[in-house]
Coordinates of C-alpha atoms and ligand atoms in Angstrom, one line a residue:
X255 CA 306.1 157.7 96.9
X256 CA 303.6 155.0 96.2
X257 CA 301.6 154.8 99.3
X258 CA 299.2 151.9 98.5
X259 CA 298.2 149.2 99.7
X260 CA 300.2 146.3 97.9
X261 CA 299.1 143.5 99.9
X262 CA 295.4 143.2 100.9
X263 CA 294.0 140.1 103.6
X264 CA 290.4 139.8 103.5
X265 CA 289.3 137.1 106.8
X266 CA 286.5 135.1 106.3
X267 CA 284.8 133.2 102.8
X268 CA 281.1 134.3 103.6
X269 CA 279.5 136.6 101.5
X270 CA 281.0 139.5 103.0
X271 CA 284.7 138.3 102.5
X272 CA 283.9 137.2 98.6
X273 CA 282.4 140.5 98.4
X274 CA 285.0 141.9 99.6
X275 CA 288.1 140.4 97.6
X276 CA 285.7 140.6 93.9
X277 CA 285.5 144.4 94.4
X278 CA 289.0 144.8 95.3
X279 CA 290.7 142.9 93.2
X280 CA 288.8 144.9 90.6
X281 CA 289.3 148.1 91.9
X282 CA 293.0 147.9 93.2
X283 CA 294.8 146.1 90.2
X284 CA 298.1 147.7 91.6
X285 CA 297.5 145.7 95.2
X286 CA 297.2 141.6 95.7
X287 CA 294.2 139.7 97.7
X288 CA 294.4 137.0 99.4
X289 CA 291.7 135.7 101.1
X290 CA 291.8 133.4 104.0
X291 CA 288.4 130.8 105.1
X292 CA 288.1 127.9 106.7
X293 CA 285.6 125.0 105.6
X294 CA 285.9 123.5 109.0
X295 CA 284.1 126.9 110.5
X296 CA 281.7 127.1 107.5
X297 CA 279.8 130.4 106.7
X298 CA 277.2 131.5 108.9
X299 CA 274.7 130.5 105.3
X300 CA 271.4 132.7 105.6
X301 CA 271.1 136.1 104.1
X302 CA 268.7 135.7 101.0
X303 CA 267.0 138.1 100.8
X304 CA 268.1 141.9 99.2
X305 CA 268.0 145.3 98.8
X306 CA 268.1 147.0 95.4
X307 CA 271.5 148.4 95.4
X308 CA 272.9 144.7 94.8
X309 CA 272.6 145.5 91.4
X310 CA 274.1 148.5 91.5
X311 CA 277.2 145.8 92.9
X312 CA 276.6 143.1 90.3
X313 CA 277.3 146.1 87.6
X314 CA 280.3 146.8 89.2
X315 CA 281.3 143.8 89.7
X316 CA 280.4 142.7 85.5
X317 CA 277.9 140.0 87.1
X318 CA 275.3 139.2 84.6
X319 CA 271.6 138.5 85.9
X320 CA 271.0 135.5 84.2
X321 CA 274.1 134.0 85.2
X322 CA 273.8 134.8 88.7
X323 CA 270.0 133.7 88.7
X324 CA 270.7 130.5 87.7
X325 CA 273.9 130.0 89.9
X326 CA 271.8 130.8 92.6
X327 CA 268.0 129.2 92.6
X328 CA 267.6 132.9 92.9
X329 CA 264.3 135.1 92.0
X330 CA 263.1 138.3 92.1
X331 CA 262.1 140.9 94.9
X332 CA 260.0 144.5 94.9
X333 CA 259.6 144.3 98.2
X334 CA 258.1 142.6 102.1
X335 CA 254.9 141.9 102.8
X336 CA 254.5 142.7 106.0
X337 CA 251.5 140.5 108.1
X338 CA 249.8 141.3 111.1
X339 CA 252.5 144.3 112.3
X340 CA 249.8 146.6 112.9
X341 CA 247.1 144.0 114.4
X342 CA 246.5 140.5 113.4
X343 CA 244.7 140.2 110.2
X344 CA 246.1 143.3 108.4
X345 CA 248.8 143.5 106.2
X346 CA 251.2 145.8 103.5
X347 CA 253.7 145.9 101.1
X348 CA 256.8 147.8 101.8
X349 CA 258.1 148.5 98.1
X350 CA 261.1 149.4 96.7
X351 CA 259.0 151.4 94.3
X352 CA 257.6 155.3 94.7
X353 CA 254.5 157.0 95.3
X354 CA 255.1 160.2 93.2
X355 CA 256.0 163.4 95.0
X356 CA 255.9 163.1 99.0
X357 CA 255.7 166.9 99.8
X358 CA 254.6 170.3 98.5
X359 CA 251.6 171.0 96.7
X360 CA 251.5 167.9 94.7
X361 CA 251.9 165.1 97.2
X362 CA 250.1 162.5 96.3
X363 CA 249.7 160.8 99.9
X364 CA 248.2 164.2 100.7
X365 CA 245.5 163.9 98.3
X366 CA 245.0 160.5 98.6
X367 CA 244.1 161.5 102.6
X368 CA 241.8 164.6 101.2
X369 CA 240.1 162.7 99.3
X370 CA 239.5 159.8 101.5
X371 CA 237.6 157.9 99.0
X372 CA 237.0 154.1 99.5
X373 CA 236.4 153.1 96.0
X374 CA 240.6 154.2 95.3
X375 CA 241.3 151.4 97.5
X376 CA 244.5 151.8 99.3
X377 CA 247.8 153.9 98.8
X378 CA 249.9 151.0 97.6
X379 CA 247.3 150.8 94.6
X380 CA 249.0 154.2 93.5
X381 CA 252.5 152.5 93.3
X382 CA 253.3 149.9 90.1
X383 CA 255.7 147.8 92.3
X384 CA 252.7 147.0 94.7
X385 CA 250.9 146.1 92.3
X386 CA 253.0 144.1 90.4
X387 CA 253.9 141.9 93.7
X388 CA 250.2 141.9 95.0
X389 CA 249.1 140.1 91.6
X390 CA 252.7 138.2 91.4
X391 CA 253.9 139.6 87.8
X392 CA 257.5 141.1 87.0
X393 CA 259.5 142.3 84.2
X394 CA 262.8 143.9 83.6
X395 CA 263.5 147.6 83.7
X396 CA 264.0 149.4 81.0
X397 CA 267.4 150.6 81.7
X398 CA 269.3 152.0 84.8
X399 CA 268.3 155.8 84.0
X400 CA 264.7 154.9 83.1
X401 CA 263.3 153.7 86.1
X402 CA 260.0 153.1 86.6
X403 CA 260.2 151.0 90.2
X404 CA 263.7 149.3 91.5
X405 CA 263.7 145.6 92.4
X406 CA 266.3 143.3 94.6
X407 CA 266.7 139.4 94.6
X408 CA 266.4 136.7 96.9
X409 CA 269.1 133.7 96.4
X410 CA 270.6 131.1 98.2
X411 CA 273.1 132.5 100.4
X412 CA 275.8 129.3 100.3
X413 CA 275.1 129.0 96.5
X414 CA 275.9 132.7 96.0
X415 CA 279.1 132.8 98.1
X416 CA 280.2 130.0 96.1
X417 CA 279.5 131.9 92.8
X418 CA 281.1 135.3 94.2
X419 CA 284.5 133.0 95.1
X420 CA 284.1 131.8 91.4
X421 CA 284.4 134.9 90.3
X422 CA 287.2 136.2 92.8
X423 CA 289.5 133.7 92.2
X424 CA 288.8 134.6 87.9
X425 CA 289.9 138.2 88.8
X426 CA 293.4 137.2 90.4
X427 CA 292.3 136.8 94.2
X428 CA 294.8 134.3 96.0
X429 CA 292.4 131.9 98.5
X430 CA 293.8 130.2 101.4
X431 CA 292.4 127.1 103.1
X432 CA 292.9 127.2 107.0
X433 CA 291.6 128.3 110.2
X434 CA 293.3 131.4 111.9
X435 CA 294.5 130.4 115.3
X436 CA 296.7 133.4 116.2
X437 CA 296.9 137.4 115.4
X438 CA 300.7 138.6 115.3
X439 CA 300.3 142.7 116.1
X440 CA 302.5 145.5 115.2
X441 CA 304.5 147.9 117.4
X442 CA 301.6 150.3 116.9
X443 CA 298.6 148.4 117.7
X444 CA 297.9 147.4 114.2
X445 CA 297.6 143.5 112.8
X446 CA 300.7 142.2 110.8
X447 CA 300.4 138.7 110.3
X448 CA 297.6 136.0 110.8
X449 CA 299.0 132.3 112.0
X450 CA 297.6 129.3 110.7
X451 CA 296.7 126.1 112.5
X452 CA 298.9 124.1 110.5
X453 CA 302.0 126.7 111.1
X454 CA 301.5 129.0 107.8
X455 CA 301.9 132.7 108.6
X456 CA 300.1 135.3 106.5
X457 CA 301.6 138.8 106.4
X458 CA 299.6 142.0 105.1
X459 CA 299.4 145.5 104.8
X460 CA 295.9 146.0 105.1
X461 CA 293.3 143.2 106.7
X462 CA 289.6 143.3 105.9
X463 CA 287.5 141.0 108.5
X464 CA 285.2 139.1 107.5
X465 CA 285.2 136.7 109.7
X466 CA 281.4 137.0 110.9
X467 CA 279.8 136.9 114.2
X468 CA 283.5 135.7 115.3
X469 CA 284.6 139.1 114.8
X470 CA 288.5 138.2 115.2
X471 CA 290.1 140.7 114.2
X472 CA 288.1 144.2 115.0
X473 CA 286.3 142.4 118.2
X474 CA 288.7 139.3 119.5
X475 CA 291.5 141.1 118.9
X476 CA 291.7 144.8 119.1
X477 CA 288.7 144.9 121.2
X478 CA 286.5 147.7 119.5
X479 CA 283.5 148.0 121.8
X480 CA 280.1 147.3 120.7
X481 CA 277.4 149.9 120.8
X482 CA 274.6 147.6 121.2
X483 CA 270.9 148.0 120.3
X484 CA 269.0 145.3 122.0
X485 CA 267.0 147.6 124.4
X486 CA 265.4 149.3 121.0
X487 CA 265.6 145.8 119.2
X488 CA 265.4 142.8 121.4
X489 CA 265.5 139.8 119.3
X490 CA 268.3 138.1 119.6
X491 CA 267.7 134.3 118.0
X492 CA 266.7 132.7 114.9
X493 CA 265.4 129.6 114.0
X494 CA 265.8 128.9 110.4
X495 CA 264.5 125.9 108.0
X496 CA 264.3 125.1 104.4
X497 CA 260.9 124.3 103.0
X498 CA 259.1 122.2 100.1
X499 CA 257.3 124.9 97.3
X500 CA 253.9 124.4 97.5
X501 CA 251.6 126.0 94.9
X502 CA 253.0 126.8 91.1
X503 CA 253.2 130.7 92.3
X504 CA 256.3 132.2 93.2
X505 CA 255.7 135.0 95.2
X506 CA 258.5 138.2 93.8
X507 CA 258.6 139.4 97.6
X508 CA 259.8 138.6 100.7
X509 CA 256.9 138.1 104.0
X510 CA 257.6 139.2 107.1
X511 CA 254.4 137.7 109.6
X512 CA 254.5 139.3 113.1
X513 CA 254.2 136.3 116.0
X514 CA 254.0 136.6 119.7
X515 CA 257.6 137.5 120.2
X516 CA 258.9 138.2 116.7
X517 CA 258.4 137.7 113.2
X518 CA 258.5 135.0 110.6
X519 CA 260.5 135.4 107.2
X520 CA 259.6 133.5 104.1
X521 CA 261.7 134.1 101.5
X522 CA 260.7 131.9 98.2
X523 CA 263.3 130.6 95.5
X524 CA 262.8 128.2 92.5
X525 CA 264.2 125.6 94.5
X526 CA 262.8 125.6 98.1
X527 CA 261.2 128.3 99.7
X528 CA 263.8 129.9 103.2
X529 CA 261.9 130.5 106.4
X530 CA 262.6 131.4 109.3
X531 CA 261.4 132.8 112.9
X532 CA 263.3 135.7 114.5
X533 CA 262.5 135.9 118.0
X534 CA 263.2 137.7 121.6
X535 CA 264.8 134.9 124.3
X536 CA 263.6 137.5 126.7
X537 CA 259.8 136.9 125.8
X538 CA 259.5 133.2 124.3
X539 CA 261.5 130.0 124.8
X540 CA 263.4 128.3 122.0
X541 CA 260.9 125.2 121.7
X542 CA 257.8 126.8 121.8
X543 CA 259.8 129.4 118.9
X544 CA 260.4 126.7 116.8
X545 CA 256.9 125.1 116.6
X546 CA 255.3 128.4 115.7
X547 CA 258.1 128.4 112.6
X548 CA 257.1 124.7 111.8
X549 CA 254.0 125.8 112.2
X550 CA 254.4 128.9 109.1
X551 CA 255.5 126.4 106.1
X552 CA 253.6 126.3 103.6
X553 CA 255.2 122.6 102.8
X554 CA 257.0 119.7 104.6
X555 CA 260.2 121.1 105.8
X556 CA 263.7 119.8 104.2
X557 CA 265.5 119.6 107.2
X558 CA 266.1 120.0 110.7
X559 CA 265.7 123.8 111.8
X560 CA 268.9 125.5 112.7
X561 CA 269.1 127.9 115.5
X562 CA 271.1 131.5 114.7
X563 CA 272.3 133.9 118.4
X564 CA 273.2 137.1 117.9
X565 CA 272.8 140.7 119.1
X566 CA 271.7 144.3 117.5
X567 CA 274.5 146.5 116.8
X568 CA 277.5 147.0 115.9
X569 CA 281.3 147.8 116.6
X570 CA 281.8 151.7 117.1
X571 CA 284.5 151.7 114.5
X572 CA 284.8 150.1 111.7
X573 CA 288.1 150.7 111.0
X574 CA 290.9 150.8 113.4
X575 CA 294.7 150.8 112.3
X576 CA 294.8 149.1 109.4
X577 CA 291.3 146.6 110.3
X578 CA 288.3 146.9 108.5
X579 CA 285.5 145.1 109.2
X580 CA 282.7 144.1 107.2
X581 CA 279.2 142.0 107.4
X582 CA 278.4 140.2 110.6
X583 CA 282.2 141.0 111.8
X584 CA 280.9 144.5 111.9
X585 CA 278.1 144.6 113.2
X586 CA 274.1 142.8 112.4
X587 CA 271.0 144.6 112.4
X588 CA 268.4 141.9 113.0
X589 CA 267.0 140.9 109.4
X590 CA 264.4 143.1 109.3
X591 CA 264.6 145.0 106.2
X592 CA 267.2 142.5 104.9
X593 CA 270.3 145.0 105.3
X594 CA 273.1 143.3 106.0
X595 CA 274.4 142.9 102.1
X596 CA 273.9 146.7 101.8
X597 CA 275.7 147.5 104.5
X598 CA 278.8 145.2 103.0
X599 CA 278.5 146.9 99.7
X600 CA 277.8 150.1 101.4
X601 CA 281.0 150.0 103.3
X602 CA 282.8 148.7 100.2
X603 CA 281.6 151.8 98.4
X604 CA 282.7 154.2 101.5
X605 CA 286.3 152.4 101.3
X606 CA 287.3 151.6 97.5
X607 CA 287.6 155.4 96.8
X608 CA 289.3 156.2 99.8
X609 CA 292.1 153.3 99.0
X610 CA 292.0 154.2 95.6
X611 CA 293.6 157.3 96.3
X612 CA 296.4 155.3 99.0
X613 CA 296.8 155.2 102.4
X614 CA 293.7 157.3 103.5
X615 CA 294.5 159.7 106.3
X616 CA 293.1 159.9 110.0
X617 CA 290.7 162.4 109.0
X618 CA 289.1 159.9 105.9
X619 CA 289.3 156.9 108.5
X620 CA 287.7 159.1 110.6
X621 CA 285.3 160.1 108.5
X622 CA 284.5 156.2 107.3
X623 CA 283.9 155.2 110.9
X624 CA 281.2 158.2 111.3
X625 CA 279.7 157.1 108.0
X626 CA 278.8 153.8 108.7
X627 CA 278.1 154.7 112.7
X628 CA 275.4 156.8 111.4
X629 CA 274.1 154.2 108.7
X630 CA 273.8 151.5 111.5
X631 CA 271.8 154.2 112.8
X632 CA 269.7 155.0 110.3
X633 CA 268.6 151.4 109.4
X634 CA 268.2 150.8 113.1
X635 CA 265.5 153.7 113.7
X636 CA 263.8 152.6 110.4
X637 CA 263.3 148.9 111.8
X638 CA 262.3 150.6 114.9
X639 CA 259.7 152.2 113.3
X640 CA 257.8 149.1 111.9
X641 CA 257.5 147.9 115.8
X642 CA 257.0 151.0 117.7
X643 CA 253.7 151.7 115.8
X644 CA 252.0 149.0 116.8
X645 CA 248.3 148.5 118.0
X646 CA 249.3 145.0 119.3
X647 CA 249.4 144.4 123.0
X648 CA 249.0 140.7 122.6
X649 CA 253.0 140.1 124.1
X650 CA 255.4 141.2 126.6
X651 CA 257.1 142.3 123.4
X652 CA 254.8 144.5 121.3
X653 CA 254.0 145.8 124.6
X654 CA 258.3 146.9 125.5
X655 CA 258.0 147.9 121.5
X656 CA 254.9 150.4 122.0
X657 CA 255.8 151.9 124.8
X658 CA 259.8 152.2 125.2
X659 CA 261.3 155.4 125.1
X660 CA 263.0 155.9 121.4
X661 CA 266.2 156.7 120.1
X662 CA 266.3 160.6 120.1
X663 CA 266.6 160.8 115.8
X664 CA 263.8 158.9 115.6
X665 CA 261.4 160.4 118.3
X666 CA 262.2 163.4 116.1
X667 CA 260.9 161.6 112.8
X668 CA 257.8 160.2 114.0
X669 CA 257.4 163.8 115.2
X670 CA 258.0 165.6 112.1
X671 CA 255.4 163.2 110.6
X672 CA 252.7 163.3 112.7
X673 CA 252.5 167.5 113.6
X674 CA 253.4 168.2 110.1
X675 CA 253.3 165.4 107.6
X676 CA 257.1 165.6 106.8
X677 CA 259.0 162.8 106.0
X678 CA 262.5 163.9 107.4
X679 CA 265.7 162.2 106.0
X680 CA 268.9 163.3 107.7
X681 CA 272.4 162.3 106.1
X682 CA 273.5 158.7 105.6
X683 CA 270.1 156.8 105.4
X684 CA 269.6 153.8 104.1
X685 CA 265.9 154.1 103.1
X686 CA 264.8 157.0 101.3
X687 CA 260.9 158.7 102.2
X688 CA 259.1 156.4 100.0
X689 CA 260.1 153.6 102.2
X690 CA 259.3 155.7 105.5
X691 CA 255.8 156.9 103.9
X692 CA 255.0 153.1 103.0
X693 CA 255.8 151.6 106.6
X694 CA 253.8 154.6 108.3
X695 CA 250.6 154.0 105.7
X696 CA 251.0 150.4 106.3
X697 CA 250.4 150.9 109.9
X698 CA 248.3 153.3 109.4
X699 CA 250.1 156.2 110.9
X700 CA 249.1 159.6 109.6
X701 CA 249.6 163.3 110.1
X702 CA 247.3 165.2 112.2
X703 CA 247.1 167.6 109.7
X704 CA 247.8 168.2 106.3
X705 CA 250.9 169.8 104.8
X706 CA 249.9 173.2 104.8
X707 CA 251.9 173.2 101.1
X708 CA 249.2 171.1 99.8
X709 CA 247.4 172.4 97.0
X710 CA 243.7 173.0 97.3
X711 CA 242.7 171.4 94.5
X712 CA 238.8 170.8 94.3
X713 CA 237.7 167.2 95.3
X714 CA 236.2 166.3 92.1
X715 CA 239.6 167.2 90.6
X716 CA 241.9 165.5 92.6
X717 CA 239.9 162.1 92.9
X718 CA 239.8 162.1 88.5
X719 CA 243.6 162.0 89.0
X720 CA 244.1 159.5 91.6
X721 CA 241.6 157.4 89.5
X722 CA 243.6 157.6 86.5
X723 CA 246.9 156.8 88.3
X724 CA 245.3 153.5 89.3
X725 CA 243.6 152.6 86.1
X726 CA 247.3 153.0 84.2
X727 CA 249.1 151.2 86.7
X728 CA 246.4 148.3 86.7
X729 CA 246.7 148.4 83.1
X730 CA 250.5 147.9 83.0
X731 CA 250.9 145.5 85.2
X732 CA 247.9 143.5 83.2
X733 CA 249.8 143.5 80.4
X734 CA 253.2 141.9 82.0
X735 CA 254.5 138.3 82.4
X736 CA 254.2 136.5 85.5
X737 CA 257.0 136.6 87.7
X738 CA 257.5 132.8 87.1
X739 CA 257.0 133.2 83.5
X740 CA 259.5 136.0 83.4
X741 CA 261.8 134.0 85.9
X742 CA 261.9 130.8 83.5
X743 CA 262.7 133.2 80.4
X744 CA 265.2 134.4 82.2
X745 CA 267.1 131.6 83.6
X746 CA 266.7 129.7 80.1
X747 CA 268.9 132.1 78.3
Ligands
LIG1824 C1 269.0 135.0 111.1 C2 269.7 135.8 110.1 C3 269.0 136.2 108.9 C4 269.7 137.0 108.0 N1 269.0 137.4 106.9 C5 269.5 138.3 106.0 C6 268.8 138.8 104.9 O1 267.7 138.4 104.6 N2 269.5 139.7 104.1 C7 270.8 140.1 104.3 O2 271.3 140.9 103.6 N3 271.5 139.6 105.4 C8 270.9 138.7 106.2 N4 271.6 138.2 107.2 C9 273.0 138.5 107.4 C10 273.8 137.7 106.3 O3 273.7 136.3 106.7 C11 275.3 138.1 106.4 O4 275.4 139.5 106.3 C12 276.0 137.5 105.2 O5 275.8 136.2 105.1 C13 277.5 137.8 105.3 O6 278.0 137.0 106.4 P1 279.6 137.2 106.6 O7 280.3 136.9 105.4 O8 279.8 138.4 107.4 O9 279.9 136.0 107.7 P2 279.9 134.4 107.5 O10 279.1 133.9 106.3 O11 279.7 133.8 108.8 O12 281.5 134.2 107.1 C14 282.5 134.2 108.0 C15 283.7 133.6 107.4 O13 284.8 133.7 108.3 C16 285.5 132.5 108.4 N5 286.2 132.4 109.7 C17 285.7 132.7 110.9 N6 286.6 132.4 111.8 C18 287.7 132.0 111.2 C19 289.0 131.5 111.6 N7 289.3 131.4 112.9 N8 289.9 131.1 110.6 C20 289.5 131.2 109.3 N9 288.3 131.6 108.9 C21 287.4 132.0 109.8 C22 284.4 131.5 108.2 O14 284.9 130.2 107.8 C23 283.6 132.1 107.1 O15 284.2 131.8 105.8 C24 271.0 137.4 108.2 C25 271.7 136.9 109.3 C26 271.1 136.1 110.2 C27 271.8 135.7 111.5

């Protein structure tokens, strides 16, 4: 019996729903996908910057680099600066890169500590991807398997959903125009047809919503509840503007600059540079938010800013009959750590297989729902952790942030960390312990003690080879492009 899914409805046009359709039209040749948007609703239109398993997507997907680059005003990303997290005036670099082996008798962090020399400069010195971003110079890998640091992009978010649908509609998805007004249900619970304002019906086996903060199918209609993280994470608004470029650099990172009641994101394309202020309600008030953004730009701003609500969280399930939701129908982590893209392709890489196979059973639905329950998690307790270690007490809300009581898998990290300098990982994270080591270094967060696996290595010994680390990554990064000279090269082909 074929048991697959032959006719696949994905909600919503945003990135999330183009996405969506481009990997499943690929992956389920057998099945057809239709997707359904609405111009008149628009797409919610931030989300620029990444993390580096979109290019693990674009390979997937056959998306070439240049292509995309160009499509897109995009540019490259190791990584955030991070401003004044810790106290105002300090800053570092959370990179996508590594800082050689993080435990046993080799750990380099360890040594670094032992050591405790000034003239090393700090940790992120040991790392070629901080380096490269602190001196603005990039160049491509040189391959997949040989990977010496990992990179993302930034793009513009209504230019790449535009160049996803492109590429949908070139692998056989079906696109309607109209806006959902009604959800027909089935005898058991499930969704079986969509109505359109203008009378069209749309029937399917399976519905992917995408549908964004809207959340029509998995919230507005069959009600999943919301497991909501605003206690931990408390902003809840945006304001976001477009800016003029100022300067010839382009910076290959995201910054992330810690205000009074949030944090401002700038986010720099070949274009226009993207800012933005994320901010607690709670703690500030919208004007006063969005003169300390107008305040950021580093040029005349290009239009109006445009404010964003939304809570932490996200729906308990993610799949419910036959619903699955994706993106900002799913759930949003504030932008942090710029997640929300993973965690479309993440679920898309949790579901393809499962439908591959044909109509999964309870136990894989199940077992989908769990998955992406815990990476919500996951992601949530490492955005946590770039508030929670704060010295600032300069706001009601770095004060809530230093002293509220912490989600129970993360009290145990921080723990793990400090009494024993291990850098736990449990199942389903997003981040792996290079990023956890660079946020707790950044704000300067160490172990009480070293790892008792640490080799005693004599101090003249272990200081030669932190040297030389430093002098071959300077050297390397010396001898590559800039990243706008790389950037131009690229986009020229
Ligand atoms: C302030 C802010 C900053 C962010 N920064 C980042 C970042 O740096 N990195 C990152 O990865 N992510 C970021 N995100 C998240 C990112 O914007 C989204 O994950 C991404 O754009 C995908 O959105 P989406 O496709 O889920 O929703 P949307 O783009 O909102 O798309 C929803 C779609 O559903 C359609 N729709 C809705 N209702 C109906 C209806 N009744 N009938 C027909 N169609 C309908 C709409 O027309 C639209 O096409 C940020 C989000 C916010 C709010």
């Amino acid at each position: 019996m074929d048991t697959a899914y032959k006719r696949i409805v994905v909600v919503g046009g945003g990135a999330a729903g183009w996405m969506a359709a481009t990997a499943l039209a690929t992956a389920l040749p057998a099945s057809t996908v239709e997707l359904v948007e609405s111009e008149e609703i628009g797409i919610v239109g931030v989300g620029e910057a990444t993390f580096p398993s979109i290019r693990h997507f674009h390979r997937l997907a056959g998306i070439d680099e240049a292509e995309f680059l160009r499509a897109t005003n995009g540019t490259y990303k190791l990584g955030i600066e991070f401003r004044d997290w810790r106290i105002q005036g300090e800053s570092y670099f959370h990179t996508f890169g590594d800082f050689g082996d993080l435990t046993g008798p080799d750990a380099l962090w360890g040594h670094f500590r032992r050591v405790g020399d000034a003239g090393l400069g700090t940790l992120g010195e040991q790392c070629l991807s901080s380096v490269m971003a602190s001196q603005g110079r990039f160049q491509g890998l040189p391959s997949e398997e040989n990977k010496p640091f990992n990179y993302a992009y930034h793009f513009d978010a209504a230019l790449y959903a535009g160049f996803l649908r492109a590429l949908a509609l070139k692998r056989g998805v079906r696109r309607t125009e109209g806006r959902i007004v009604d959800v027909a249900r089935r005898a058991d619970g499930g969704v079986a047809s969509l109505k359109l304002a203008d009378g069209r019906e749309l029937a399917g086996d399976l519905f992917i919503d995408c549908s964004g903060f809207a959340s029509l199918l998995l919230g507005r209609t069959l009600d999943v509840p919301f497991a909501d993280f605003s206690h931990w994470l408390p902003v809840d608004r945006a304001w976001a503007v477009p800016s003029e470029p100022s300067g010839p650099a382009l910076t290959p990172y995201t910054r992330a600059t810690a205000l009074e009641a949030g944090w401002a994101w700038r986010i720099p394309l070949r274009n226009r540079v993207g800012n933005g202020h994320v901010f607690a309600s709670r703690y500030i008030d919208e004007e006063r938010a969005r003169d300390q953004l107008l305040a950021q730009l580093d040029g005349p701003a290009l239009a109006e800013p445009r404010l964003l609500r939304f809570t932490t969280g996200h729906r308990q399930r993610c799949w419910v009959h036959n619903v699955v939701g994706l993106g900002l129908a799913s759930g949003f982590l504030e932008p942090l750590e710029s997640t929300s893209i993973f965690l479309i392709q993440s679920g898309l890489g949790n579901l393809i297989p499962l439908l591959q196979k044909g109509r999964p059973t309870t136990a894989e639905v199940g077992g989908y729902n769990a998955g992406m329950a815990r990476q919500f998690e996951r992601i949530r307790d490492f955005i946590i952790l770039h508030y929670c270690l704060t010295a600032r007490r300069d706001g009601e809300l770095w004060r809530h942030m230093a002293s509220m009581e912490l989600p129970e898998t993360l009290a145990y990290k921080i723990h793990a960390w400090r009494q024993a300098g291990v850098l736990h990982q449990y199942q389903w994270e997003g981040f792996d312990a290079n990023s956890w080591l660079a946020i707790h270094a950044g704000m300067g967060h160490w172990p009480e003690r070293a790892d008792p696996e640490l080799a005693e290595l004599p101090r003249d010994e272990a200081l030669r080879a932190l040297r030389q680390r430093r002098e071959t990554i300077a050297a390397l990064v010396a001898a590559m492009p800039t990243h706008d000279a790389y950037l131009r090269r690229m986009v020229a082909r």
